[in-house]
């Protein structure tokens, strides 16, 4: 385990030499089919937990903790000849992981509501017919000529069939666009993996936890090594017991419930954003595997920007600045953090210039440059895939209505966001990471509303169908999967098959399942905040800005430059004076909601690790790893139990719980 994560090879075993098999493909496909049904069913029908939240969602971990590992233990104990090998287990997990990420609110969740709503909801009050409908590209939007979209939201009348004919063309082109985006993420991962993991020694806490969970599962008996440790079960019992306690309150309202929702437990102080005071076991479990300097920076920068935000509120600066949708509450500080993220991302690419030269030599000469035999794709294939994928994405964005220069700026910023946030996830171990601003907001603010045509506004609106929230983008999942390739010895090409096949299968199944559920009972009854209650925000916002263009705000660009300068000074101190006490990674997302509600958990973990390192050093730290992984698994198992109870006893009135308490809801 330690050798794998440090970049050196562990000894070859019989398991590590076994190829990817037919049963691993069949098993992975079965997991995707299960998730494709359960994920929308839980959210839209049961009104229970969300399986897809975050860069390491509960649906992915549940496929491992609740399905794959128990089944493999059962086979190892009662039918050893059928026991699944470690590479097969990893392959199936990656297929499930890729599948669940497709559904996320950054992709499938908002996609169907965005393309189905503008014509049906057009009314004289919102003026969609004047500013939106004339510019909608026909191949991107299903027709409502015969009330097809009306039935989508209200349910089909008795005896009528689902009008698949109006969906086929839009679904095909949007699926193609998502596939191109996924291919770009896979290509970037293939190019960056060696630089990040082999040269810069990025640890990726999410992958470290996953590797610990699967280690030893392919051996005799099938029980993972970590689950043979009592500390694992002690850790798992804590969150699981709390959830079971709260499940009792589902049946007996007078039963006292332990509140875990961060939204409900903040401390209010004048001018300050809410201080969230509930720890989250899921976050603490991953945070234990993060470097203490990074842990310190995560909570330190959060409280630092809270002070800055309070000062701005006190003098009235915030009130004078308009906010773009789905960005930080304080636009100025959001742009400040984003400036730092852009600088840090570009600096990271500059630091890898020697590796990129070696990659380029390999592209032109298969016998020269960096070795690519253990990457998801060969470097030549990766570069061609990156170029082809970006060209397809550019063409589709222009078809949606964006002018060529608008589409190019949008795509460039999107790539910076993807690479930057993936690196933040890999370094920080945050279970869910948001971006301070969106690529749409940056594009509109830099070009200026007055310089954008109505077609470009509509194109930017439709782009929110795929690119609204960064936590749904697939590149962290792809990089996580590439890290798991350490246990598949030279077979990362097979992992690319798992990622791409899993995503495409899930894309088709989850889209069609959601459409079926909508026509069966009406999307109006879904009750899903992320997917079917936010499409109006995008279109209403764009109509308002077409009618009354926002002026340029130089203060945003000044804060962008200020954030970049601040991070540049931190990087200078780190590389010039070898000063590593304040890592910049905690600064980039410090103003985001997800960062704010997990700050206390990182602070607690930082204190725990300081004490452990002081008392027992690395030996004590390694000894307690199973306990913190147990915290994660106990919370996942408890969440699945709560969903099962809801599906059986509380259909349509489920309990809105999530993987992390940070996500709000009714709490555990």
XYZ file of C-alpha atoms in Angstrom:
668
model
C 0.000 0.000 0.000
C 2.630 2.493 1.083
C 4.900 1.429 -1.751
C 2.095 1.800 -4.258
C 1.225 5.294 -3.125
C 4.807 6.477 -3.068
C 5.214 5.599 -6.714
C 7.376 2.472 -6.341
C 6.208 -0.964 -7.376
C 5.142 -3.619 -4.938
C 6.105 -7.217 -5.713
C 4.172 -8.937 -8.481
C 1.517 -11.403 -7.324
C -0.629 -13.935 -9.119
C -3.576 -11.583 -8.820
C -1.691 -8.667 -10.317
C -0.990 -10.707 -13.474
C -4.562 -11.844 -14.074
C -6.146 -10.055 -17.036
C -9.410 -8.150 -17.060
C -12.103 -10.768 -17.616
C -15.560 -11.105 -19.081
C -17.080 -11.359 -15.602
C -15.519 -8.051 -14.562
C -17.154 -6.365 -17.560
C -20.478 -8.077 -16.858
C -20.245 -7.263 -13.148
C -19.390 -3.623 -13.807
C -22.251 -3.294 -16.281
C -24.648 -4.823 -13.750
C -23.515 -2.298 -11.132
C -24.103 0.556 -13.565
C -27.571 -0.753 -14.382
C -28.345 -0.930 -10.663
C -27.099 2.620 -10.059
C -28.864 3.888 -13.193
C -32.160 2.772 -11.681
C -31.585 3.505 -7.990
C -30.046 6.986 -8.390
C -32.979 8.749 -10.108
C -35.479 6.511 -8.294
C -34.129 7.594 -4.898
C -34.124 11.276 -5.753
C -37.293 11.568 -7.820
C -39.625 8.907 -6.417
C -38.528 7.982 -2.917
C -37.298 11.541 -2.206
C -34.471 10.060 -0.195
C -30.686 10.337 -0.368
C -28.672 11.571 -3.335
C -26.232 8.928 -4.525
C -24.215 11.253 -6.746
C -22.951 14.168 -4.645
C -19.288 15.112 -4.624
C -16.058 14.032 -6.269
C -16.224 10.777 -4.272
C -19.992 10.120 -4.198
C -21.821 7.696 -1.948
C -23.040 5.707 -4.952
C -19.475 4.871 -5.957
C -18.352 3.970 -2.442
C -21.549 2.013 -1.813
C -20.864 -0.096 -4.893
C -17.571 -1.059 -3.259
C -18.438 -1.170 0.456
C -21.990 -2.534 0.263
C -21.855 -4.666 -2.912
C -18.432 -5.682 -4.255
C -16.509 -6.329 -1.031
C -19.289 -8.274 0.765
C -19.999 -10.373 -2.342
C -16.305 -11.136 -2.794
C -15.998 -12.082 0.871
C -18.964 -14.434 0.487
C -17.420 -16.039 -2.606
C -14.023 -16.327 -0.956
C -15.545 -18.042 2.049
C -18.051 -20.389 0.416
C -16.955 -20.659 -3.229
C -13.213 -19.825 -3.420
C -12.950 -20.749 -7.091
C -15.355 -17.932 -7.951
C -13.493 -15.317 -5.913
C -12.893 -12.084 -7.837
C -9.286 -10.985 -8.279
C -8.065 -7.557 -7.203
C -7.745 -6.150 -10.767
C -11.260 -7.363 -11.571
C -12.581 -5.718 -8.416
C -10.908 -2.424 -9.310
C -12.229 -2.637 -12.874
C -15.831 -3.089 -11.681
C -15.516 -0.290 -9.125
C -14.191 2.097 -11.762
C -17.092 1.278 -14.087
C -19.543 2.040 -11.274
C -17.620 5.189 -10.295
C -17.656 6.445 -13.883
C -21.337 5.651 -14.177
C -22.430 7.516 -11.058
C -20.423 10.619 -12.013
C -22.401 10.861 -15.258
C -25.566 11.526 -13.297
C -24.104 14.295 -11.187
C -25.711 17.725 -11.104
C -22.846 18.974 -13.267
C -24.009 16.742 -16.130
C -27.141 14.560 -16.334
C -28.976 16.022 -13.359
C -29.592 19.461 -14.866
C -29.220 18.466 -18.501
C -32.719 17.079 -19.074
C -34.474 19.912 -17.269
C -32.509 22.564 -19.181
C -33.351 21.217 -22.631
C -36.983 20.318 -21.849
C -38.128 23.517 -20.145
C -37.784 26.714 -22.268
C -40.667 26.125 -24.688
C -43.052 24.629 -22.136
C -42.471 27.336 -19.524
C -42.500 30.270 -21.943
C -45.006 32.897 -20.765
C -45.641 36.608 -21.346
C -44.211 37.330 -17.895
C -40.787 35.742 -18.498
C -40.533 36.778 -22.191
C -38.816 33.531 -23.210
C -40.685 33.684 -26.524
C -38.960 36.978 -27.296
C -35.434 36.457 -25.999
C -34.863 32.679 -25.762
C -37.008 30.615 -28.132
C -35.977 32.290 -31.428
C -32.343 31.378 -30.806
C -32.714 27.770 -29.628
C -30.922 25.321 -31.963
C -33.399 22.612 -33.057
C -31.018 19.658 -32.673
C -30.354 20.551 -29.027
C -33.944 20.924 -27.801
C -36.786 18.366 -27.946
C -39.925 19.613 -29.649
C -43.075 20.571 -27.757
C -45.222 20.804 -30.884
C -47.726 18.243 -29.608
C -47.351 18.811 -25.842
C -44.482 16.340 -25.541
C -42.747 18.504 -22.935
C -46.021 19.308 -21.187
C -46.502 15.586 -20.606
C -42.887 15.347 -19.474
C -43.701 17.663 -16.562
C -47.284 16.602 -15.841
C -47.279 12.919 -16.816
C -48.707 11.097 -19.827
C -52.472 10.776 -20.196
C -53.749 7.187 -19.916
C -53.104 5.091 -23.012
C -50.385 7.293 -24.547
C -46.797 6.213 -25.113
C -43.568 8.057 -24.384
C -42.738 10.263 -27.421
C -39.185 8.987 -27.869
C -39.053 10.409 -31.411
C -38.696 14.000 -30.156
C -35.876 12.991 -27.813
C -33.676 10.914 -30.118
C -31.858 13.716 -31.950
C -31.183 15.977 -28.915
C -30.098 13.013 -26.808
C -27.720 11.769 -29.497
C -25.958 15.114 -29.877
C -25.795 15.875 -26.165
C -24.519 12.359 -25.462
C -21.884 12.912 -28.146
C -20.909 16.191 -26.515
C -20.611 14.555 -23.082
C -18.554 11.733 -24.621
C -16.193 14.287 -26.184
C -15.844 16.031 -22.816
C -15.093 12.720 -21.115
C -12.513 11.907 -23.798
C -10.828 15.265 -23.156
C -10.680 14.476 -19.424
C -9.183 11.035 -20.126
C -6.597 12.559 -22.463
C -5.608 15.216 -19.912
C -5.294 12.522 -17.246
C -3.057 10.393 -19.460
C -0.793 13.390 -20.080
C -0.715 14.680 -16.477
C -0.686 11.464 -14.414
C 3.055 10.808 -14.466
C 3.889 14.450 -13.717
C 1.546 14.604 -10.736
C 2.002 11.182 -9.165
C 5.498 10.077 -10.178
C 7.358 13.399 -10.316
C 5.479 15.634 -7.861
C 4.347 12.774 -5.564
C 0.742 13.969 -5.181
C -0.902 11.523 -2.752
C -4.622 11.735 -3.718
C -6.301 10.842 -0.383
C -9.476 9.587 -2.102
C -7.476 6.975 -3.991
C -5.471 6.075 -0.891
C -8.701 5.216 0.926
C -9.968 3.169 -2.019
C -6.669 1.290 -2.313
C -6.789 0.488 1.399
C -10.332 -0.866 1.046
C -9.498 -3.224 -1.816
C -6.088 -4.365 -0.575
C -6.193 -8.049 0.268
C -9.709 -8.584 -1.098
C -8.329 -10.770 -3.860
C -6.588 -13.079 -1.397
C -7.868 -16.276 0.159
C -10.996 -15.571 2.172
C -11.838 -12.432 0.179
C -11.927 -10.124 3.220
C -9.928 -6.905 2.697
C -6.936 -6.522 4.959
C -8.273 -3.378 6.594
C -11.523 -5.089 7.619
C -9.548 -7.588 9.672
C -8.593 -4.742 11.990
C -10.840 -3.986 14.975
C -10.212 -0.252 14.704
C -11.984 -0.250 11.339
C -15.163 -1.619 12.916
C -14.937 0.755 15.877
C -14.768 3.672 13.454
C -17.607 2.345 11.297
C -19.860 1.839 14.311
C -19.888 5.528 15.306
C -21.650 7.122 12.281
C -23.672 3.971 11.629
C -25.063 4.024 15.176
C -26.031 7.698 14.872
C -27.874 7.026 11.618
C -29.697 4.009 13.057
C -30.706 6.185 16.025
C -32.176 8.747 13.657
C -33.933 6.105 11.557
C -36.038 5.311 14.629
C -37.330 8.898 14.503
C -38.733 8.215 11.016
C -41.332 5.990 12.689
C -41.661 7.893 15.986
C -41.564 11.682 15.499
C -41.145 12.253 19.247
C -37.896 10.318 19.187
C -35.020 12.830 19.641
C -33.027 13.218 16.437
C -29.309 13.974 16.357
C -28.911 16.887 13.967
C -25.997 16.617 11.559
C -27.102 19.098 8.929
C -24.544 21.879 8.645
C -27.222 24.214 7.306
C -29.167 23.942 10.550
C -26.239 24.315 12.933
C -24.479 27.570 12.124
C -23.579 30.317 14.580
C -24.539 33.790 13.356
C -22.353 36.818 14.091
C -23.060 40.259 12.658
C -21.390 40.825 9.260
C -19.892 37.316 9.257
C -20.972 34.366 7.208
C -22.401 31.556 9.337
C -19.901 29.566 11.422
C -20.817 25.926 10.824
C -20.199 23.958 13.999
C -21.113 20.352 13.190
C -18.275 17.969 12.284
C -18.756 15.475 9.477
C -17.388 11.941 9.783
C -17.159 11.476 6.028
C -14.890 14.512 5.671
C -12.825 13.651 8.749
C -12.180 10.179 7.350
C -10.644 11.512 4.142
C -8.943 14.471 5.831
C -6.880 12.087 7.975
C -4.900 11.175 4.845
C -4.087 14.800 3.992
C -0.790 16.506 4.812
C -1.013 18.637 7.970
C 0.176 21.770 6.154
C -2.682 21.418 3.683
C -5.162 20.758 6.497
C -3.996 23.944 8.180
C -4.361 25.980 4.994
C -7.919 24.707 4.426
C -9.285 25.990 7.729
C -6.955 29.004 7.987
C -7.896 30.472 4.601
C -11.589 29.866 5.231
C -11.528 31.936 8.396
C -9.274 34.523 6.735
C -11.707 35.164 3.865
C -14.560 35.266 6.385
C -12.821 38.210 8.044
C -12.304 39.874 4.652
C -15.953 39.245 3.745
C -17.127 40.715 7.062
C -15.001 43.819 6.489
C -16.513 44.254 3.014
C -20.019 43.877 4.420
C -19.297 46.432 7.114
C -18.288 49.109 4.614
C -20.954 48.166 2.043
C -18.666 46.866 -0.702
C -20.581 43.601 -1.191
C -23.931 45.315 -1.678
C -22.526 47.313 -4.594
C -21.420 44.206 -6.545
C -23.733 41.986 -8.580
C -23.451 38.217 -8.256
C -23.572 35.747 -11.116
C -25.662 32.616 -10.477
C -23.942 29.596 -8.941
C -20.923 31.559 -7.768
C -19.752 32.608 -4.305
C -21.903 34.917 -2.180
C -19.193 37.586 -2.343
C -18.311 38.081 -6.009
C -15.176 40.105 -5.255
C -13.610 37.445 -3.048
C -14.787 34.757 -5.465
C -12.844 36.408 -8.275
C -9.904 36.845 -5.925
C -9.863 33.107 -5.185
C -10.320 32.290 -8.860
C -7.360 34.473 -9.792
C -5.252 32.443 -7.402
C -6.559 29.181 -8.879
C -5.731 30.251 -12.440
C -2.212 31.324 -11.449
C -1.618 28.090 -9.511
C -2.901 25.930 -12.373
C -0.771 27.674 -14.987
C 2.246 27.524 -12.662
C 1.721 23.789 -12.262
C 1.676 23.347 -16.031
C 4.861 25.405 -16.305
C 6.539 23.249 -13.666
C 5.747 20.193 -15.778
C 7.237 21.634 -18.958
C 10.062 19.074 -19.098
C 7.560 16.245 -18.850
C 5.397 17.816 -21.554
C 8.424 18.076 -23.846
C 9.031 14.366 -23.306
C 5.364 13.696 -24.068
C 5.613 15.702 -27.269
C 8.718 13.786 -28.349
C 6.821 10.554 -27.761
C 3.950 11.801 -29.900
C 6.245 12.284 -32.881
C 8.548 9.318 -32.257
C 7.187 6.210 -30.538
C 10.697 5.193 -29.518
C 11.657 8.493 -27.878
C 10.463 10.662 -25.010
C 8.534 9.585 -21.927
C 7.351 6.000 -21.531
C 3.568 5.792 -21.957
C 3.093 2.039 -21.663
C 1.347 2.375 -18.290
C -0.987 5.272 -19.073
C -4.719 5.286 -19.784
C -3.899 6.192 -23.389
C -0.689 6.373 -25.358
C 0.583 9.934 -25.528
C -0.059 10.086 -29.256
C -3.642 8.903 -28.777
C -4.074 11.286 -25.836
C -2.925 14.342 -27.794
C -5.087 13.447 -30.795
C -8.058 12.747 -28.507
C -7.539 16.049 -26.704
C -7.439 17.980 -29.974
C -10.394 16.128 -31.488
C -12.483 16.363 -28.335
C -11.869 20.086 -27.939
C -12.723 20.742 -31.594
C -15.992 18.830 -31.245
C -16.838 20.702 -28.041
C -16.017 24.026 -29.703
C -18.235 23.195 -32.683
C -21.146 22.212 -30.420
C -20.833 25.351 -28.290
C -20.916 27.443 -31.461
C -23.968 25.500 -32.639
C -25.668 26.307 -29.328
C -25.289 29.969 -30.247
C -21.947 31.203 -28.935
C -19.808 33.347 -31.206
C -16.496 31.664 -31.999
C -14.471 33.918 -29.702
C -16.997 33.493 -26.873
C -16.818 29.707 -27.232
C -13.005 29.760 -27.256
C -12.745 31.895 -24.105
C -15.364 29.758 -22.380
C -13.596 26.525 -23.334
C -10.171 27.822 -22.266
C -11.439 28.834 -18.817
C -13.318 25.546 -18.527
C -10.057 23.633 -19.102
C -8.287 25.699 -16.442
C -11.127 24.983 -14.009
C -11.076 21.265 -14.759
C -7.327 20.880 -14.280
C -7.185 23.221 -11.279
C -10.080 21.684 -9.357
C -8.837 18.165 -10.101
C -5.497 19.114 -8.566
C -7.289 20.629 -5.546
C -9.181 17.355 -5.055
C -5.973 15.344 -5.437
C -4.119 17.439 -2.853
C -6.807 18.408 -0.341
C -8.877 15.246 0.031
C -12.098 17.289 0.162
C -15.021 14.946 -0.598
C -16.732 17.722 -2.539
C -15.091 20.773 -4.091
C -16.857 23.674 -5.752
C -15.454 26.483 -7.872
C -15.534 30.153 -6.800
C -17.010 31.205 -10.157
C -18.293 29.458 -13.272
C -16.769 29.520 -16.741
C -19.969 31.215 -17.940
C -19.589 34.024 -15.394
C -15.946 34.634 -16.307
C -16.759 34.694 -20.020
C -19.631 37.168 -19.686
C -17.823 39.462 -17.274
C -14.595 39.674 -19.291
C -16.247 40.159 -22.689
C -19.006 42.392 -21.325
C -22.764 41.956 -21.655
C -23.019 44.779 -24.176
C -20.642 42.907 -26.488
C -22.597 39.640 -26.387
C -25.340 38.845 -28.884
C -28.636 37.260 -27.764
C -27.466 34.061 -29.487
C -24.354 33.981 -27.294
C -26.449 34.542 -24.175
C -28.687 31.625 -25.138
C -25.646 29.472 -25.914
C -24.177 30.250 -22.510
C -27.539 29.403 -20.928
C -27.655 26.034 -22.661
C -24.052 25.324 -21.675
C -25.297 25.227 -18.083
C -26.980 21.955 -19.035
C -23.514 20.413 -18.887
C -21.277 22.861 -17.047
C -23.074 24.363 -14.091
C -21.202 23.031 -11.076
C -17.618 21.830 -11.199
C -18.117 18.997 -8.698
C -19.908 16.972 -11.368
C -17.067 17.053 -13.889
C -15.483 13.654 -14.551
C -11.756 14.431 -14.507
C -11.240 13.868 -10.740
C -12.897 10.473 -11.192
C -10.649 9.695 -14.161
C -7.530 10.742 -12.238
C -8.696 8.696 -9.244
C -9.124 5.697 -11.543
C -5.670 6.202 -13.024
C -4.261 6.179 -9.502
C -5.980 2.852 -8.854
C -4.061 1.539 -11.847
C -1.219 0.867 -9.415
C -2.923 -2.447 -8.613
C -3.581 -3.396 -12.240
C 0.105 -3.657 -13.204
C 0.564 -2.239 -16.671
C -3.112 -2.484 -17.593
C -4.259 1.121 -17.374
C -5.492 0.861 -20.970
C -8.145 -1.525 -19.644
C -9.129 1.102 -17.067
C -9.795 3.551 -19.893
C -12.230 0.995 -21.296
C -13.889 0.762 -17.874
C -14.174 4.551 -17.589
C -15.457 5.198 -21.085
C -17.760 2.192 -21.330
C -19.126 2.797 -17.837
C -19.865 6.427 -18.620
C -21.549 5.770 -21.961
C -23.705 2.954 -20.586
C -24.708 5.074 -17.583
C -25.391 8.098 -19.778
C -27.900 6.153 -21.856
C -29.508 4.270 -18.972
C -29.802 7.234 -16.601
C -31.202 9.573 -19.252
C -33.822 7.105 -20.416
C -34.712 6.093 -16.845
C -35.265 9.728 -15.857
C -37.393 10.351 -18.952
C -39.501 7.276 -18.173
C -40.020 8.400 -14.577
C -41.007 11.880 -15.772
C -43.625 10.686 -18.247
C -44.914 8.172 -15.723
C -45.541 10.578 -12.859
C -44.572 14.062 -14.043
C -41.268 15.833 -13.467
C -43.198 18.444 -11.474
C -43.465 15.820 -8.751
C -39.777 14.968 -8.660
C -39.066 17.445 -5.884
C -35.415 17.569 -6.955
C -33.890 20.936 -6.167
C -30.733 20.448 -8.212
C -32.287 19.145 -11.394
C -35.845 20.348 -11.839
C -36.146 23.478 -9.715
C -33.212 25.482 -11.070
C -33.676 25.681 -14.849
C -35.685 28.885 -14.461
C -32.762 30.572 -12.726
C -30.545 30.179 -15.784
C -33.052 31.348 -18.374
C -34.528 34.122 -16.219
C -31.041 35.412 -15.470
C -30.053 35.502 -19.132
C -33.281 37.219 -20.192
C -32.716 39.885 -17.544
C -29.185 40.528 -18.804
C -30.244 40.653 -22.445
C -32.863 43.278 -21.559
C -30.587 45.209 -19.207
C -26.894 44.394 -19.843
C -24.675 44.537 -16.789
C -21.859 47.081 -16.958
C -18.253 46.011 -16.617
C -16.928 45.945 -13.060
C -13.176 46.653 -12.967
C -13.162 45.727 -9.278
C -13.644 42.076 -10.235
C -10.562 42.039 -12.437
C -8.608 43.897 -9.752
C -9.497 41.221 -7.223
C -8.644 38.543 -9.789
C -5.193 40.091 -10.173
C -4.883 40.492 -6.410
C -5.633 36.820 -5.812
C -3.127 35.787 -8.473
C -0.474 38.041 -6.913
C -1.140 36.636 -3.443
C -0.750 33.040 -4.623
C 2.355 34.012 -6.589
C 3.901 35.331 -3.373
C 3.076 32.067 -1.574
C 4.623 30.036 -4.394
C 7.716 32.254 -4.381
C 8.132 31.682 -0.650
C 7.711 27.919 -1.070
C 10.180 27.512 -3.916
C 12.680 30.229 -3.035
C 12.895 29.744 0.732
C 11.553 26.168 1.013
C 8.747 27.497 3.219
C 5.854 25.021 3.216
C 3.877 26.186 6.224
C 1.001 27.757 4.258
C -0.080 25.769 1.222
C -2.102 27.800 -1.324
C -4.543 24.948 -2.058
C -6.814 26.017 0.811
C -7.279 29.493 -0.664
C -8.926 28.692 -3.999
C -12.236 27.362 -2.694
C -12.305 29.150 0.665
C -15.348 31.246 -0.264
C -17.418 28.346 -1.595
C -20.311 26.793 0.327
C -18.876 23.280 0.399
C -15.595 24.546 1.823
C -17.388 26.552 4.489
C -19.432 23.649 5.855
C -16.468 21.250 6.055
C -13.980 23.672 7.611
C -14.553 22.532 11.189
C -13.993 18.909 10.176
C -10.610 19.806 8.691
C -9.712 21.817 11.784
C -10.579 18.876 14.055
C -8.576 16.467 11.898
C -5.613 18.850 11.864
C -5.600 18.901 15.669
C -5.935 15.103 15.830
C -3.005 14.609 13.477
C -0.845 17.087 15.388
C -1.456 15.111 18.584
C -0.878 11.737 16.915
C 2.324 12.884 15.227
C 3.572 14.375 18.486
C 2.829 11.278 20.575
C 3.605 8.375 18.269
C 4.836 9.707 14.951
C 4.302 7.814 11.708
C 3.805 4.454 13.437
C 0.796 5.700 15.417
C -0.543 7.526 12.363
C -0.502 4.310 10.300
C -2.017 2.333 13.164
C -5.110 4.566 13.265
C -5.759 4.619 9.503
C -8.342 1.795 9.708
C -10.388 3.750 12.256
C -10.766 6.769 9.975
C -11.547 4.655 6.927
C -14.152 2.993 9.124
C -15.778 6.396 9.704
C -16.260 6.730 5.941
C -17.615 3.215 5.450
C -19.935 3.422 8.448
C -21.515 6.579 7.106
C -21.925 5.070 3.634
C -23.491 1.879 5.027
C -25.815 3.912 7.248
C -26.915 6.068 4.323
C -27.769 2.976 2.278
C -29.744 1.554 5.212
C -31.693 4.809 5.473
C -32.500 4.665 1.748
C -33.734 1.076 2.045
C -35.991 2.046 4.962
C -37.340 4.992 2.957
C -37.954 2.845 -0.133
C -39.920 0.299 1.906
C -41.833 2.455 4.385
C -41.750 6.091 3.199
C -42.183 6.065 -0.578
C -42.433 9.658 -1.800
C -41.827 10.987 1.703
C -38.245 9.889 2.199
C -35.666 11.553 4.362
C -33.411 13.943 2.539
C -30.070 12.730 3.808
C -26.775 12.834 1.980
C -23.340 11.309 2.074
C -21.998 14.357 3.881
C -23.864 16.330 6.508
C -22.573 19.353 4.624
C -25.198 18.906 1.960
C -27.949 20.051 4.253
C -31.311 18.337 4.137
C -33.172 17.139 7.186
C -30.054 15.906 8.892
C -29.090 12.638 10.465
